[in-house]
PDB file of C-alpha atoms and ligand atoms in Angstrom:
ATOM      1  CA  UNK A   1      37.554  67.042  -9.272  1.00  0.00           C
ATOM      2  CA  UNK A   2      40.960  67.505  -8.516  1.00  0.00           C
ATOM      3  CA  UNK A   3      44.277  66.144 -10.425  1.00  0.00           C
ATOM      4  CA  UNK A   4      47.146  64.145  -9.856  1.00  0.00           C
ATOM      5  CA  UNK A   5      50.025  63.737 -12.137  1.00  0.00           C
ATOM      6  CA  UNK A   6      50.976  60.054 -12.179  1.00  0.00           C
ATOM      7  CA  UNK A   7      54.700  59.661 -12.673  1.00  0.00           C
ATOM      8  CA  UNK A   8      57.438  59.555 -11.322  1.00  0.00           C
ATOM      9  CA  UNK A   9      59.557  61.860 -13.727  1.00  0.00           C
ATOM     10  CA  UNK A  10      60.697  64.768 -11.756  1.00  0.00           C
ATOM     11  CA  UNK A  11      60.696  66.973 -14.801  1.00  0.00           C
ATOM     12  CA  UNK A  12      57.279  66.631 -15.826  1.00  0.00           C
ATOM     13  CA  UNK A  13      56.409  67.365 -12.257  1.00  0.00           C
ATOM     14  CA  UNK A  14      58.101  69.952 -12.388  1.00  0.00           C
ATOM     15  CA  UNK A  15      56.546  71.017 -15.691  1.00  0.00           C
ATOM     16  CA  UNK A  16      53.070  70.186 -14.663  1.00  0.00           C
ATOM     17  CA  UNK A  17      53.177  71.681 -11.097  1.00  0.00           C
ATOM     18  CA  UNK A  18      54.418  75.111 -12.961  1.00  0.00           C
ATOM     19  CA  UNK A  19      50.783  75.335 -14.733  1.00  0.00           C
ATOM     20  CA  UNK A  20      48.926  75.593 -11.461  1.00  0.00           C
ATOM     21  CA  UNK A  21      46.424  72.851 -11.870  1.00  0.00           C
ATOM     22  CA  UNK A  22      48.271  69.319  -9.996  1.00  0.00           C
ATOM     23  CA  UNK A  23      47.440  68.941  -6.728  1.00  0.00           C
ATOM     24  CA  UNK A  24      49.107  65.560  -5.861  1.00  0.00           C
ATOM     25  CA  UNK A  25      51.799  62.904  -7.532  1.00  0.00           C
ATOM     26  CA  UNK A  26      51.068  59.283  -8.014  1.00  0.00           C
ATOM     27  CA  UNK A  27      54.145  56.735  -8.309  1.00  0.00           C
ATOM     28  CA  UNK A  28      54.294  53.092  -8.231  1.00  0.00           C
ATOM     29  CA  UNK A  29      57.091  50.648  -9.003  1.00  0.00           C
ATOM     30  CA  UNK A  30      57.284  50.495 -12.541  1.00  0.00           C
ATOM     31  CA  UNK A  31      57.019  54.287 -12.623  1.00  0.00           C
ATOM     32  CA  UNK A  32      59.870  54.025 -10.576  1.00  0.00           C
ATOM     33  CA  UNK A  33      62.181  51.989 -12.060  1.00  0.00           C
ATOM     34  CA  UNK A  34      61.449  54.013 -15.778  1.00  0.00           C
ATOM     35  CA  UNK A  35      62.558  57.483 -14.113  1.00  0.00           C
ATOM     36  CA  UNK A  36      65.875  55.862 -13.000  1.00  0.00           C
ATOM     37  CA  UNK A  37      65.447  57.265  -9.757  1.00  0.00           C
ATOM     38  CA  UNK A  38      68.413  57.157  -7.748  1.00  0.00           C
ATOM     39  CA  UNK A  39      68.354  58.291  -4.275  1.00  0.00           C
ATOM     40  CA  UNK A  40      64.355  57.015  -3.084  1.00  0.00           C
ATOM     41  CA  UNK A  41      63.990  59.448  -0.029  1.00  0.00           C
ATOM     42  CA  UNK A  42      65.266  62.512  -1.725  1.00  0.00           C
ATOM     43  CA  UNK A  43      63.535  62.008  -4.910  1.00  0.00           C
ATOM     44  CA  UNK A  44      60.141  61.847  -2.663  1.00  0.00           C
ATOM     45  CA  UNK A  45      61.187  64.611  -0.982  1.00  0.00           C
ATOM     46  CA  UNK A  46      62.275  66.658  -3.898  1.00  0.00           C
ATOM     47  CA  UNK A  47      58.803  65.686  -5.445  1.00  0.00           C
ATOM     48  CA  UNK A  48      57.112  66.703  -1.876  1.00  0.00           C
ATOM     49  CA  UNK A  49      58.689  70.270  -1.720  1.00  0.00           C
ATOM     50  CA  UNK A  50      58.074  70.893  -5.566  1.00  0.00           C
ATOM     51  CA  UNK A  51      53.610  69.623  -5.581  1.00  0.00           C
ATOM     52  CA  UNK A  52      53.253  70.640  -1.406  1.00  0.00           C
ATOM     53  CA  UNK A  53      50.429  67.794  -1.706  1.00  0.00           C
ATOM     54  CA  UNK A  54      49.766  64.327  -1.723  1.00  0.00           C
ATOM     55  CA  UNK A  55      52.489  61.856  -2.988  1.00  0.00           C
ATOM     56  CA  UNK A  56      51.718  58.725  -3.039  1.00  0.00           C
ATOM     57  CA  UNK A  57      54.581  56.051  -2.956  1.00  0.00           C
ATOM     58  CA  UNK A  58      54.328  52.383  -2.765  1.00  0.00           C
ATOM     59  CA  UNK A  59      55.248  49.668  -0.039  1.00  0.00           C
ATOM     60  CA  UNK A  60      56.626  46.319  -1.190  1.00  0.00           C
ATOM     61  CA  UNK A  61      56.642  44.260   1.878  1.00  0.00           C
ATOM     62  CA  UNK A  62      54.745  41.715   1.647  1.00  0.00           C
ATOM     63  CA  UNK A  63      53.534  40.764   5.132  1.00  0.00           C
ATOM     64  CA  UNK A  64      51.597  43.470   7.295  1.00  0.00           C
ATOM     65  CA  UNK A  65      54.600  43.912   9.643  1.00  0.00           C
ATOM     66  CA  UNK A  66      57.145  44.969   6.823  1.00  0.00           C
ATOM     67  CA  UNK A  67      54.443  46.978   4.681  1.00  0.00           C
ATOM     68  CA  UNK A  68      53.624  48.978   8.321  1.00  0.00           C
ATOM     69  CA  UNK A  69      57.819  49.378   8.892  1.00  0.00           C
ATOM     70  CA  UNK A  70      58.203  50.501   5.723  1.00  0.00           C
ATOM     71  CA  UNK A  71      55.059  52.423   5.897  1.00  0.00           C
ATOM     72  CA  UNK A  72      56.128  54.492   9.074  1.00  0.00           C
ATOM     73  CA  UNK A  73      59.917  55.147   7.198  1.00  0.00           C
ATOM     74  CA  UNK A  74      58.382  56.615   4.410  1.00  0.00           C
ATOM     75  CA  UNK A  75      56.019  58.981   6.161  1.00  0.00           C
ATOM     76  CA  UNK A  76      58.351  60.567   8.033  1.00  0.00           C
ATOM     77  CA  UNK A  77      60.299  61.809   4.648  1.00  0.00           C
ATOM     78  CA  UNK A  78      57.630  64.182   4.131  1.00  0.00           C
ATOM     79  CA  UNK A  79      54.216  65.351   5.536  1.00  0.00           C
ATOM     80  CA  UNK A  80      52.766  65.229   2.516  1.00  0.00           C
ATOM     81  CA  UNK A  81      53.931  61.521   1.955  1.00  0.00           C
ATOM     82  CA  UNK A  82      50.407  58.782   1.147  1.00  0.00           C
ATOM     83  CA  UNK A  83      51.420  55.842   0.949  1.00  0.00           C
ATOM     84  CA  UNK A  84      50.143  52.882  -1.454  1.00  0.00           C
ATOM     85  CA  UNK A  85      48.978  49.715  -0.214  1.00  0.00           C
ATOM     86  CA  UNK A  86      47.854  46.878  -2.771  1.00  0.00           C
ATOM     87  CA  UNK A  87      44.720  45.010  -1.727  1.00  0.00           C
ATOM     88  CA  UNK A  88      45.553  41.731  -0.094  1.00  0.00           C
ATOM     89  CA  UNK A  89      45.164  40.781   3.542  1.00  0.00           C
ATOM     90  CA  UNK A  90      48.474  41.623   4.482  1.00  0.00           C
ATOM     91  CA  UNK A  91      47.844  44.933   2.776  1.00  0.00           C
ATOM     92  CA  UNK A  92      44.001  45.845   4.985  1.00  0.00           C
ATOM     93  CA  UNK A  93      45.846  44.432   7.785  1.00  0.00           C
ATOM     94  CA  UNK A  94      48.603  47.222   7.444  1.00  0.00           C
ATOM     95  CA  UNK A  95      45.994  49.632   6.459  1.00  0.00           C
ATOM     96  CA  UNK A  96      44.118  49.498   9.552  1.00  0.00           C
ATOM     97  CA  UNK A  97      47.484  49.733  11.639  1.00  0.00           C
ATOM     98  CA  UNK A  98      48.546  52.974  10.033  1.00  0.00           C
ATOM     99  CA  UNK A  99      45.212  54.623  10.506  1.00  0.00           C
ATOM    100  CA  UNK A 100      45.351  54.335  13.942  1.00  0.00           C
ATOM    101  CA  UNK A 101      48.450  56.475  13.573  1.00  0.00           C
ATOM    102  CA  UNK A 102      46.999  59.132  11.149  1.00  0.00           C
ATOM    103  CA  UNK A 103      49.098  57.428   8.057  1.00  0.00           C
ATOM    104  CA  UNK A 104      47.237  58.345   5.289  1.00  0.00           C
ATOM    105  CA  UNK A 105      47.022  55.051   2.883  1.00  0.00           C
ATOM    106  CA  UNK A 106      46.222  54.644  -0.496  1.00  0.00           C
ATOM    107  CA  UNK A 107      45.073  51.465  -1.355  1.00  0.00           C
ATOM    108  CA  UNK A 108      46.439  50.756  -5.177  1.00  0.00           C
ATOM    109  CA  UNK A 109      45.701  47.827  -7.588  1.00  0.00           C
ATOM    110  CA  UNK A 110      41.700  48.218  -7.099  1.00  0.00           C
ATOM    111  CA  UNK A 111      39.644  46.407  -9.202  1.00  0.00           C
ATOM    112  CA  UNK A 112      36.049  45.814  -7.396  1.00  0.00           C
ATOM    113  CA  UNK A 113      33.540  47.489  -5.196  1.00  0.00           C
ATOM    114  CA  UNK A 114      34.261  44.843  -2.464  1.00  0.00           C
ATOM    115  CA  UNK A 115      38.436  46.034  -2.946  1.00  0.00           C
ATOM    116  CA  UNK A 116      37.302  49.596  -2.051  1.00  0.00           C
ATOM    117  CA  UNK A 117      34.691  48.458   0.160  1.00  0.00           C
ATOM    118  CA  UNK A 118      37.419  46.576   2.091  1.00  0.00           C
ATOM    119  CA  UNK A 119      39.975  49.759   2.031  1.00  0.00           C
ATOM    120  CA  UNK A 120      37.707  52.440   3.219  1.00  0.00           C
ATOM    121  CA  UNK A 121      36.472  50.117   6.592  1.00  0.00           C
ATOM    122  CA  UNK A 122      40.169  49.576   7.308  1.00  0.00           C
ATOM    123  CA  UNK A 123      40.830  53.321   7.449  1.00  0.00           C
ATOM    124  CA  UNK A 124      42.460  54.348   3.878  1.00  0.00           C
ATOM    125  CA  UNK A 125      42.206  58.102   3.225  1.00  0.00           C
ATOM    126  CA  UNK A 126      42.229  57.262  -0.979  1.00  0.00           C
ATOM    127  CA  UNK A 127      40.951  54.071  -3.328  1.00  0.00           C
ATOM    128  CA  UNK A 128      42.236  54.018  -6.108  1.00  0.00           C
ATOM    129  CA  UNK A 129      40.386  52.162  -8.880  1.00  0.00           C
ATOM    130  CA  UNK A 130      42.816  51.270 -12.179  1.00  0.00           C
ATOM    131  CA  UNK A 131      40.506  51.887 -15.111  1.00  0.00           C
ATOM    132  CA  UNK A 132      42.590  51.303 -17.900  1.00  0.00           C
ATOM    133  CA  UNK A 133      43.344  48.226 -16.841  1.00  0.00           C
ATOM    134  CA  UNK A 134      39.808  47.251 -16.211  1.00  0.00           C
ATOM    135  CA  UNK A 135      38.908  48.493 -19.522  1.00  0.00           C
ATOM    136  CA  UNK A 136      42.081  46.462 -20.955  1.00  0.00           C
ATOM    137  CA  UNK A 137      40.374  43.106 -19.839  1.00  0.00           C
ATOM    138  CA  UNK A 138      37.109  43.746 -21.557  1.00  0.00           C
ATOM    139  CA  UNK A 139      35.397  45.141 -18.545  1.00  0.00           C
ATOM    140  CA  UNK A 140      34.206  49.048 -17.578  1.00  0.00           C
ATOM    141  CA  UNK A 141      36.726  50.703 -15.621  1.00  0.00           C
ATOM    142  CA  UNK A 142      34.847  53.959 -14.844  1.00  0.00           C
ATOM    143  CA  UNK A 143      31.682  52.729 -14.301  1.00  0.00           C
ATOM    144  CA  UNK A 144      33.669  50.927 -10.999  1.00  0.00           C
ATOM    145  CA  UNK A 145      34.366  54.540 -10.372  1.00  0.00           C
ATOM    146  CA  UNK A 146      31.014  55.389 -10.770  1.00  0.00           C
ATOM    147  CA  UNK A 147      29.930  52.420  -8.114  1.00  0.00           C
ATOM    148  CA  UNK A 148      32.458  53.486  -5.582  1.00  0.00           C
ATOM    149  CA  UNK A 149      32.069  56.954  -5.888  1.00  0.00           C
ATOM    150  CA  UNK A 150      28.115  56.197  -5.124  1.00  0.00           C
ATOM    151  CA  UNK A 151      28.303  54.072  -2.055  1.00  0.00           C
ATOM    152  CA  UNK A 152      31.379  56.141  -0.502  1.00  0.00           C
ATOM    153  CA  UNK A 153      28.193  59.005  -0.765  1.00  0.00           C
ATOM    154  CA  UNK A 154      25.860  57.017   0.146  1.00  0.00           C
ATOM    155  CA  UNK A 155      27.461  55.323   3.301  1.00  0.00           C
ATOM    156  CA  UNK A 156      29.226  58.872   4.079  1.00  0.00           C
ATOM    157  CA  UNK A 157      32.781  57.400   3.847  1.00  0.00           C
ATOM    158  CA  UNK A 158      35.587  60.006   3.890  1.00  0.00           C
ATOM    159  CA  UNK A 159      37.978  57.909   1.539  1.00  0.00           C
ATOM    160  CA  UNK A 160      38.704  59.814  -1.397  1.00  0.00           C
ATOM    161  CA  UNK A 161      38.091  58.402  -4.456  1.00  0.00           C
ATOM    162  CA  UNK A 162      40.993  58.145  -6.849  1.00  0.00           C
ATOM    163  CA  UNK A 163      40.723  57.464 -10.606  1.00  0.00           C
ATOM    164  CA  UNK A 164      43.959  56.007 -11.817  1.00  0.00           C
ATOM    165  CA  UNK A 165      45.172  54.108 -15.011  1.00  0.00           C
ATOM    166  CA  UNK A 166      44.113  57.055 -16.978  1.00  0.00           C
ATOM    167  CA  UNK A 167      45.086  56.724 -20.493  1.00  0.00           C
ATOM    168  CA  UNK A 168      43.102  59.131 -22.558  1.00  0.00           C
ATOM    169  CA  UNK A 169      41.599  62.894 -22.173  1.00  0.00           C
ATOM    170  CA  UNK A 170      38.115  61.051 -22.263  1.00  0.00           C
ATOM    171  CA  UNK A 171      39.140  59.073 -19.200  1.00  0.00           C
ATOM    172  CA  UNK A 172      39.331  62.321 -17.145  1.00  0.00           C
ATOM    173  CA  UNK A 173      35.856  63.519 -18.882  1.00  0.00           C
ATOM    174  CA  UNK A 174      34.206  60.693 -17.276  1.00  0.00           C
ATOM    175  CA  UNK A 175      35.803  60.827 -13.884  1.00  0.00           C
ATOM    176  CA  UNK A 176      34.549  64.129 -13.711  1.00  0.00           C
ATOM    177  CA  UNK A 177      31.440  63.109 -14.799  1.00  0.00           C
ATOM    178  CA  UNK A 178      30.830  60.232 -12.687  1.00  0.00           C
ATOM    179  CA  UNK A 179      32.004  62.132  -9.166  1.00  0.00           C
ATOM    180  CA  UNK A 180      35.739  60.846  -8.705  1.00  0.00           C
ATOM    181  CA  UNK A 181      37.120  63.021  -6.404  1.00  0.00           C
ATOM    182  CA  UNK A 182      40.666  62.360  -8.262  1.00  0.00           C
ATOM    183  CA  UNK A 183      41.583  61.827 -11.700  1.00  0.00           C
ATOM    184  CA  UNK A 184      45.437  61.348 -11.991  1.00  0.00           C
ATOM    185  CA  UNK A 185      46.690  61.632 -14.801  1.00  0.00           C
ATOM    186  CA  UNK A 186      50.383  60.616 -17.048  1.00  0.00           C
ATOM    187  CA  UNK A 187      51.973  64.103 -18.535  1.00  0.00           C
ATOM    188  CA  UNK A 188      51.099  63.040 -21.656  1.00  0.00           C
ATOM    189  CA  UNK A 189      47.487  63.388 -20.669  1.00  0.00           C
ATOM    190  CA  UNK A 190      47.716  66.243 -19.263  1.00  0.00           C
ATOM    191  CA  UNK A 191      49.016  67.747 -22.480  1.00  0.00           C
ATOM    192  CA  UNK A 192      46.281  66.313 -24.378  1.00  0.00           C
ATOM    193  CA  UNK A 193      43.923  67.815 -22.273  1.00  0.00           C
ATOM    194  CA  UNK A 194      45.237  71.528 -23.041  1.00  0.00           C
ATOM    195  CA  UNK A 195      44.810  71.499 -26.950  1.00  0.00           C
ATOM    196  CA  UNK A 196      42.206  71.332 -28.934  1.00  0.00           C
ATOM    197  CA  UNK A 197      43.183  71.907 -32.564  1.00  0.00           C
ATOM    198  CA  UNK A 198      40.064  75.233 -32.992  1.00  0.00           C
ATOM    199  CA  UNK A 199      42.115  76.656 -30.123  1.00  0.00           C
ATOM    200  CA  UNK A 200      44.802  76.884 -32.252  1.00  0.00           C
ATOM    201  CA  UNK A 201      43.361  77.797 -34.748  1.00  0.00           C
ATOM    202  CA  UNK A 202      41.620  80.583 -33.139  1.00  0.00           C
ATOM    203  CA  UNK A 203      45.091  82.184 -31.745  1.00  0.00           C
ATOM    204  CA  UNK A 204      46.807  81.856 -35.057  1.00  0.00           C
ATOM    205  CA  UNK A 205      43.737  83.988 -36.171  1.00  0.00           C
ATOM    206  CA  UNK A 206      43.675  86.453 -33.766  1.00  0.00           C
ATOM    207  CA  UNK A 207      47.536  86.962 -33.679  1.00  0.00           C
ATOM    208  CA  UNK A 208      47.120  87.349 -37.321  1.00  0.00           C
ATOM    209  CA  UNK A 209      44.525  90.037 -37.046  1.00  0.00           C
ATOM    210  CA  UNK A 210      45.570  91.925 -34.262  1.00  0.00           C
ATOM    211  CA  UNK A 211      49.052  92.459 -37.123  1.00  0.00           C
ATOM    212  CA  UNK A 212      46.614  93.116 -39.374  1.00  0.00           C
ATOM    213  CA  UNK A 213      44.999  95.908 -36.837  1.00  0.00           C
ATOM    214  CA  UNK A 214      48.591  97.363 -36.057  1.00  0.00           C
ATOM    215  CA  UNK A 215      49.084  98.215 -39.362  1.00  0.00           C
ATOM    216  CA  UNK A 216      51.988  95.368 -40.188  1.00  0.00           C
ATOM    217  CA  UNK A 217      49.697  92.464 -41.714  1.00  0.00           C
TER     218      UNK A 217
HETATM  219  O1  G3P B   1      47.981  55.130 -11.127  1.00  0.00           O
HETATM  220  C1  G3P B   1      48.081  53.812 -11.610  1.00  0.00           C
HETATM  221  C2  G3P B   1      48.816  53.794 -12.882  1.00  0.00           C
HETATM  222  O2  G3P B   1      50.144  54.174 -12.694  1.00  0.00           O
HETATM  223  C3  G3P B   1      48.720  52.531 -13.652  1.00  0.00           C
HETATM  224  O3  G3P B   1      48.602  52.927 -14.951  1.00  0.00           O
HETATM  225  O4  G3P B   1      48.685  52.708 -17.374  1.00  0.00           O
HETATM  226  O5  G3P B   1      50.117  51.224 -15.921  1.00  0.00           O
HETATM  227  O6  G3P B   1      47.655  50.886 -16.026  1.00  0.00           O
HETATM  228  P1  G3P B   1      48.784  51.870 -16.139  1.00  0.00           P
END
Protein backbone atom coordinates (compact mmCIF):
# COMPACT_ATOMS: atom_id res chain seq x y z
CA UNK A 1 0.00 0.00 0.00
CA UNK A 2 1.19 3.21 -0.81
CA UNK A 3 0.55 6.78 1.01
CA UNK A 4 -0.78 10.00 0.35
CA UNK A 5 -0.59 12.95 2.57
CA UNK A 6 -3.99 14.67 2.53
CA UNK A 7 -3.58 18.40 2.94
CA UNK A 8 -3.08 21.07 1.54
CA UNK A 9 -0.41 22.70 3.94
CA UNK A 10 2.71 23.14 2.01
CA UNK A 11 4.82 22.74 5.09
CA UNK A 12 3.74 19.50 6.17
CA UNK A 13 4.32 18.41 2.64
CA UNK A 14 7.20 19.51 2.78
CA UNK A 15 7.86 17.84 6.13
CA UNK A 16 6.32 14.60 5.16
CA UNK A 17 7.85 14.30 1.62
CA UNK A 18 11.44 14.82 3.52
CA UNK A 19 10.86 11.27 5.36
CA UNK A 20 10.76 9.32 2.13
CA UNK A 21 7.54 7.48 2.54
CA UNK A 22 4.51 9.99 0.56
CA UNK A 23 4.01 9.19 -2.69
CA UNK A 24 1.08 11.52 -3.65
CA UNK A 25 -0.96 14.76 -2.08
CA UNK A 26 -4.66 14.83 -1.65
CA UNK A 27 -6.50 18.39 -1.46
CA UNK A 28 -10.02 19.31 -1.61
CA UNK A 29 -11.82 22.58 -0.94
CA UNK A 30 -11.98 22.88 2.59
CA UNK A 31 -8.33 21.81 2.75
CA UNK A 32 -7.95 24.61 0.64
CA UNK A 33 -9.46 27.33 2.05
CA UNK A 34 -7.69 26.27 5.81
CA UNK A 35 -4.04 26.57 4.19
CA UNK A 36 -4.90 30.13 2.99
CA UNK A 37 -3.57 29.34 -0.22
CA UNK A 38 -3.02 32.22 -2.28
CA UNK A 39 -1.87 31.84 -5.73
CA UNK A 40 -3.96 28.18 -6.87
CA UNK A 41 -1.62 27.24 -9.88
CA UNK A 42 1.62 27.86 -8.15
CA UNK A 43 0.72 26.35 -4.94
CA UNK A 44 -0.14 23.02 -7.13
CA UNK A 45 2.81 23.42 -8.78
CA UNK A 46 5.00 24.10 -5.84
CA UNK A 47 3.29 20.96 -4.25
CA UNK A 48 3.97 19.01 -7.77
CA UNK A 49 7.79 19.78 -7.89
CA UNK A 50 8.21 19.13 -4.02
CA UNK A 51 6.01 15.04 -3.94
CA UNK A 52 6.99 14.39 -8.09
CA UNK A 53 3.60 12.24 -7.79
CA UNK A 54 0.07 12.34 -7.83
CA UNK A 55 -1.77 15.56 -6.66
CA UNK A 56 -5.00 15.47 -6.65
CA UNK A 57 -6.99 18.84 -6.84
CA UNK A 58 -10.63 19.37 -7.09
CA UNK A 59 -13.05 20.79 -9.88
CA UNK A 60 -16.04 22.88 -8.82
CA UNK A 61 -18.00 23.27 -11.93
CA UNK A 62 -20.90 21.97 -11.70
CA UNK A 63 -22.04 20.91 -15.18
CA UNK A 64 -19.78 18.39 -17.26
CA UNK A 65 -18.67 21.18 -19.65
CA UNK A 66 -17.13 23.50 -16.86
CA UNK A 67 -15.78 20.48 -14.63
CA UNK A 68 -13.95 19.17 -18.22
CA UNK A 69 -12.65 23.17 -18.86
CA UNK A 70 -11.52 23.37 -15.68
CA UNK A 71 -10.31 19.89 -15.76
CA UNK A 72 -8.02 20.42 -18.92
CA UNK A 73 -6.59 24.02 -17.10
CA UNK A 74 -5.53 22.27 -14.26
CA UNK A 75 -3.70 19.41 -15.92
CA UNK A 76 -1.62 21.31 -17.81
CA UNK A 77 -0.04 23.02 -14.44
CA UNK A 78 1.70 19.92 -13.83
CA UNK A 79 2.13 16.30 -15.15
CA UNK A 80 1.66 14.98 -12.10
CA UNK A 81 -1.72 16.93 -11.63
CA UNK A 82 -5.17 14.09 -10.81
CA UNK A 83 -7.82 15.71 -10.68
CA UNK A 84 -11.02 15.15 -8.31
CA UNK A 85 -14.35 14.66 -9.59
CA UNK A 86 -17.39 14.23 -7.06
CA UNK A 87 -19.88 11.55 -8.08
CA UNK A 88 -22.88 13.03 -9.79
CA UNK A 89 -23.84 12.77 -13.44
CA UNK A 90 -22.29 15.80 -14.42
CA UNK A 91 -19.22 14.51 -12.64
CA UNK A 92 -19.12 10.52 -14.76
CA UNK A 93 -20.07 12.56 -17.62
CA UNK A 94 -16.75 14.66 -17.28
CA UNK A 95 -14.97 11.62 -16.20
CA UNK A 96 -15.46 9.75 -19.26
CA UNK A 97 -14.48 12.94 -21.41
CA UNK A 98 -11.11 13.32 -19.76
CA UNK A 99 -10.21 9.70 -20.14
CA UNK A 100 -10.41 9.82 -23.59
CA UNK A 101 -7.66 12.39 -23.24
CA UNK A 102 -5.41 10.46 -20.74
CA UNK A 103 -6.67 12.95 -17.72
CA UNK A 104 -6.21 10.99 -14.90
CA UNK A 105 -9.51 11.54 -12.55
CA UNK A 106 -10.13 10.92 -9.16
CA UNK A 107 -13.49 10.50 -8.34
CA UNK A 108 -13.94 12.07 -4.56
CA UNK A 109 -17.00 12.03 -2.19
CA UNK A 110 -17.47 8.03 -2.60
CA UNK A 111 -19.70 6.46 -0.49
CA UNK A 112 -21.03 3.03 -2.24
CA UNK A 113 -19.90 0.18 -4.36
CA UNK A 114 -22.29 1.39 -7.15
CA UNK A 115 -20.24 5.22 -6.73
CA UNK A 116 -16.99 3.33 -7.54
CA UNK A 117 -18.63 0.97 -9.72
CA UNK A 118 -19.86 4.00 -11.73
CA UNK A 119 -16.20 5.81 -11.66
CA UNK A 120 -14.05 3.00 -12.76
CA UNK A 121 -16.54 2.21 -16.15
CA UNK A 122 -16.27 5.92 -16.95
CA UNK A 123 -12.46 5.76 -17.03
CA UNK A 124 -11.16 7.22 -13.47
CA UNK A 125 -7.56 6.18 -12.75
CA UNK A 126 -8.43 6.47 -8.56
CA UNK A 127 -11.86 5.96 -6.24
CA UNK A 128 -11.67 7.29 -3.49
CA UNK A 129 -13.92 5.94 -0.72
CA UNK A 130 -14.32 8.58 2.52
CA UNK A 131 -14.25 6.26 5.50
CA UNK A 132 -14.41 8.48 8.24
CA UNK A 133 -17.24 9.85 7.11
CA UNK A 134 -18.94 6.59 6.53
CA UNK A 135 -17.97 5.52 9.88
CA UNK A 136 -19.29 9.09 11.21
CA UNK A 137 -22.92 8.11 10.07
CA UNK A 138 -23.02 4.83 11.86
CA UNK A 139 -21.98 2.79 8.91
CA UNK A 140 -18.41 0.77 8.03
CA UNK A 141 -16.22 2.83 6.06
CA UNK A 142 -13.44 0.28 5.38
CA UNK A 143 -15.31 -2.56 4.87
CA UNK A 144 -16.60 -0.31 1.50
CA UNK A 145 -12.91 -0.41 0.93
CA UNK A 146 -12.80 -3.86 1.40
CA UNK A 147 -15.90 -4.34 -1.28
CA UNK A 148 -14.28 -2.16 -3.84
CA UNK A 149 -10.98 -3.27 -3.47
CA UNK A 150 -12.56 -6.99 -4.17
CA UNK A 151 -14.55 -6.42 -7.28
CA UNK A 152 -11.85 -3.89 -8.85
CA UNK A 153 -9.74 -7.61 -8.48
CA UNK A 154 -12.17 -9.48 -9.38
CA UNK A 155 -13.43 -7.63 -12.60
CA UNK A 156 -9.58 -6.68 -13.34
CA UNK A 157 -10.26 -2.89 -13.20
CA UNK A 158 -7.11 -0.71 -13.25
CA UNK A 159 -8.68 2.13 -10.98
CA UNK A 160 -6.70 2.50 -8.03
CA UNK A 161 -8.26 2.27 -4.98
CA UNK A 162 -7.92 5.21 -2.65
CA UNK A 163 -8.69 5.18 1.10
CA UNK A 164 -9.44 8.67 2.22
CA UNK A 165 -11.08 10.34 5.36
CA UNK A 166 -8.46 8.72 7.40
CA UNK A 167 -8.62 9.81 10.89
CA UNK A 168 -6.72 7.41 13.03
CA UNK A 169 -3.36 5.13 12.74
CA UNK A 170 -5.91 2.12 12.87
CA UNK A 171 -7.58 3.48 9.75
CA UNK A 172 -4.34 2.92 7.75
CA UNK A 173 -3.94 -0.69 9.57
CA UNK A 174 -7.03 -1.73 7.95
CA UNK A 175 -6.51 -0.28 4.53
CA UNK A 176 -3.55 -2.21 4.44
CA UNK A 177 -5.23 -5.01 5.57
CA UNK A 178 -8.14 -5.03 3.41
CA UNK A 179 -5.98 -4.37 -0.09
CA UNK A 180 -6.43 -0.46 -0.65
CA UNK A 181 -3.98 0.37 -2.93
CA UNK A 182 -3.89 4.02 -1.15
CA UNK A 183 -4.26 5.11 2.26
CA UNK A 184 -3.91 8.98 2.46
CA UNK A 185 -3.40 10.20 5.26
CA UNK A 186 -3.63 14.08 7.41
CA UNK A 187 0.09 14.92 8.93
CA UNK A 188 -1.18 14.36 12.05
CA UNK A 189 -1.60 10.74 11.14
CA UNK A 190 1.26 10.32 9.78
CA UNK A 191 2.96 11.34 13.00
CA UNK A 192 0.95 9.01 14.92
CA UNK A 193 1.94 6.34 12.89
CA UNK A 194 5.84 6.85 13.70
CA UNK A 195 5.66 6.53 17.62
CA UNK A 196 4.91 4.06 19.65
CA UNK A 197 5.63 4.97 23.27
CA UNK A 198 8.21 1.23 23.82
CA UNK A 199 10.08 2.86 20.94
CA UNK A 200 10.84 5.48 23.02
CA UNK A 201 11.39 3.94 25.56
CA UNK A 202 13.76 1.60 24.03
CA UNK A 203 16.09 4.62 22.60
CA UNK A 204 16.09 6.44 25.88
CA UNK A 205 17.50 3.01 27.09
CA UNK A 206 19.93 2.37 24.73
CA UNK A 207 21.25 6.03 24.58
CA UNK A 208 21.49 5.62 28.23
CA UNK A 209 23.56 2.50 28.06
CA UNK A 210 25.67 3.06 25.29
CA UNK A 211 26.90 6.41 28.09
CA UNK A 212 26.99 3.94 30.40
CA UNK A 213 29.40 1.70 27.95
CA UNK A 214 31.60 4.88 27.13
CA UNK A 215 32.50 5.26 30.44
CA UNK A 216 30.33 8.72 31.16
CA UNK A 217 26.98 7.14 32.67
O1 LIG B 1 -9.42 12.77 1.44
C1 LIG B 1 -10.70 13.16 1.90
C2 LIG B 1 -10.57 13.91 3.15
O2 LIG B 1 -9.92 15.13 2.95
C3 LIG B 1 -11.84 14.11 3.90
O3 LIG B 1 -11.50 13.94 5.21
O4 LIG B 1 -11.73 14.12 7.63
O5 LIG B 1 -12.85 15.80 6.12
O6 LIG B 1 -13.71 13.47 6.26
P1 LIG B 1 -12.51 14.37 6.37
Amino acid sequence: MRLYLDTADIDQIRRAVKLGVISGVTTNPSLVYKAGWKDYRSAVQDICAMVKGPVSVEVLGQDARTMVDEARAMAAWSEHVVIKIPVCDAGLEAISVLSRESIKVNLTLCFSLNQALLGALAGAAFVSPFVGRLDDVGEDGMALVADIVACFDRYGFGTQVIAASIRHPLHCVAAAQVGAHIATVPYAVLTQMIGHPLTTVGIARFLEDAQKAAGKG
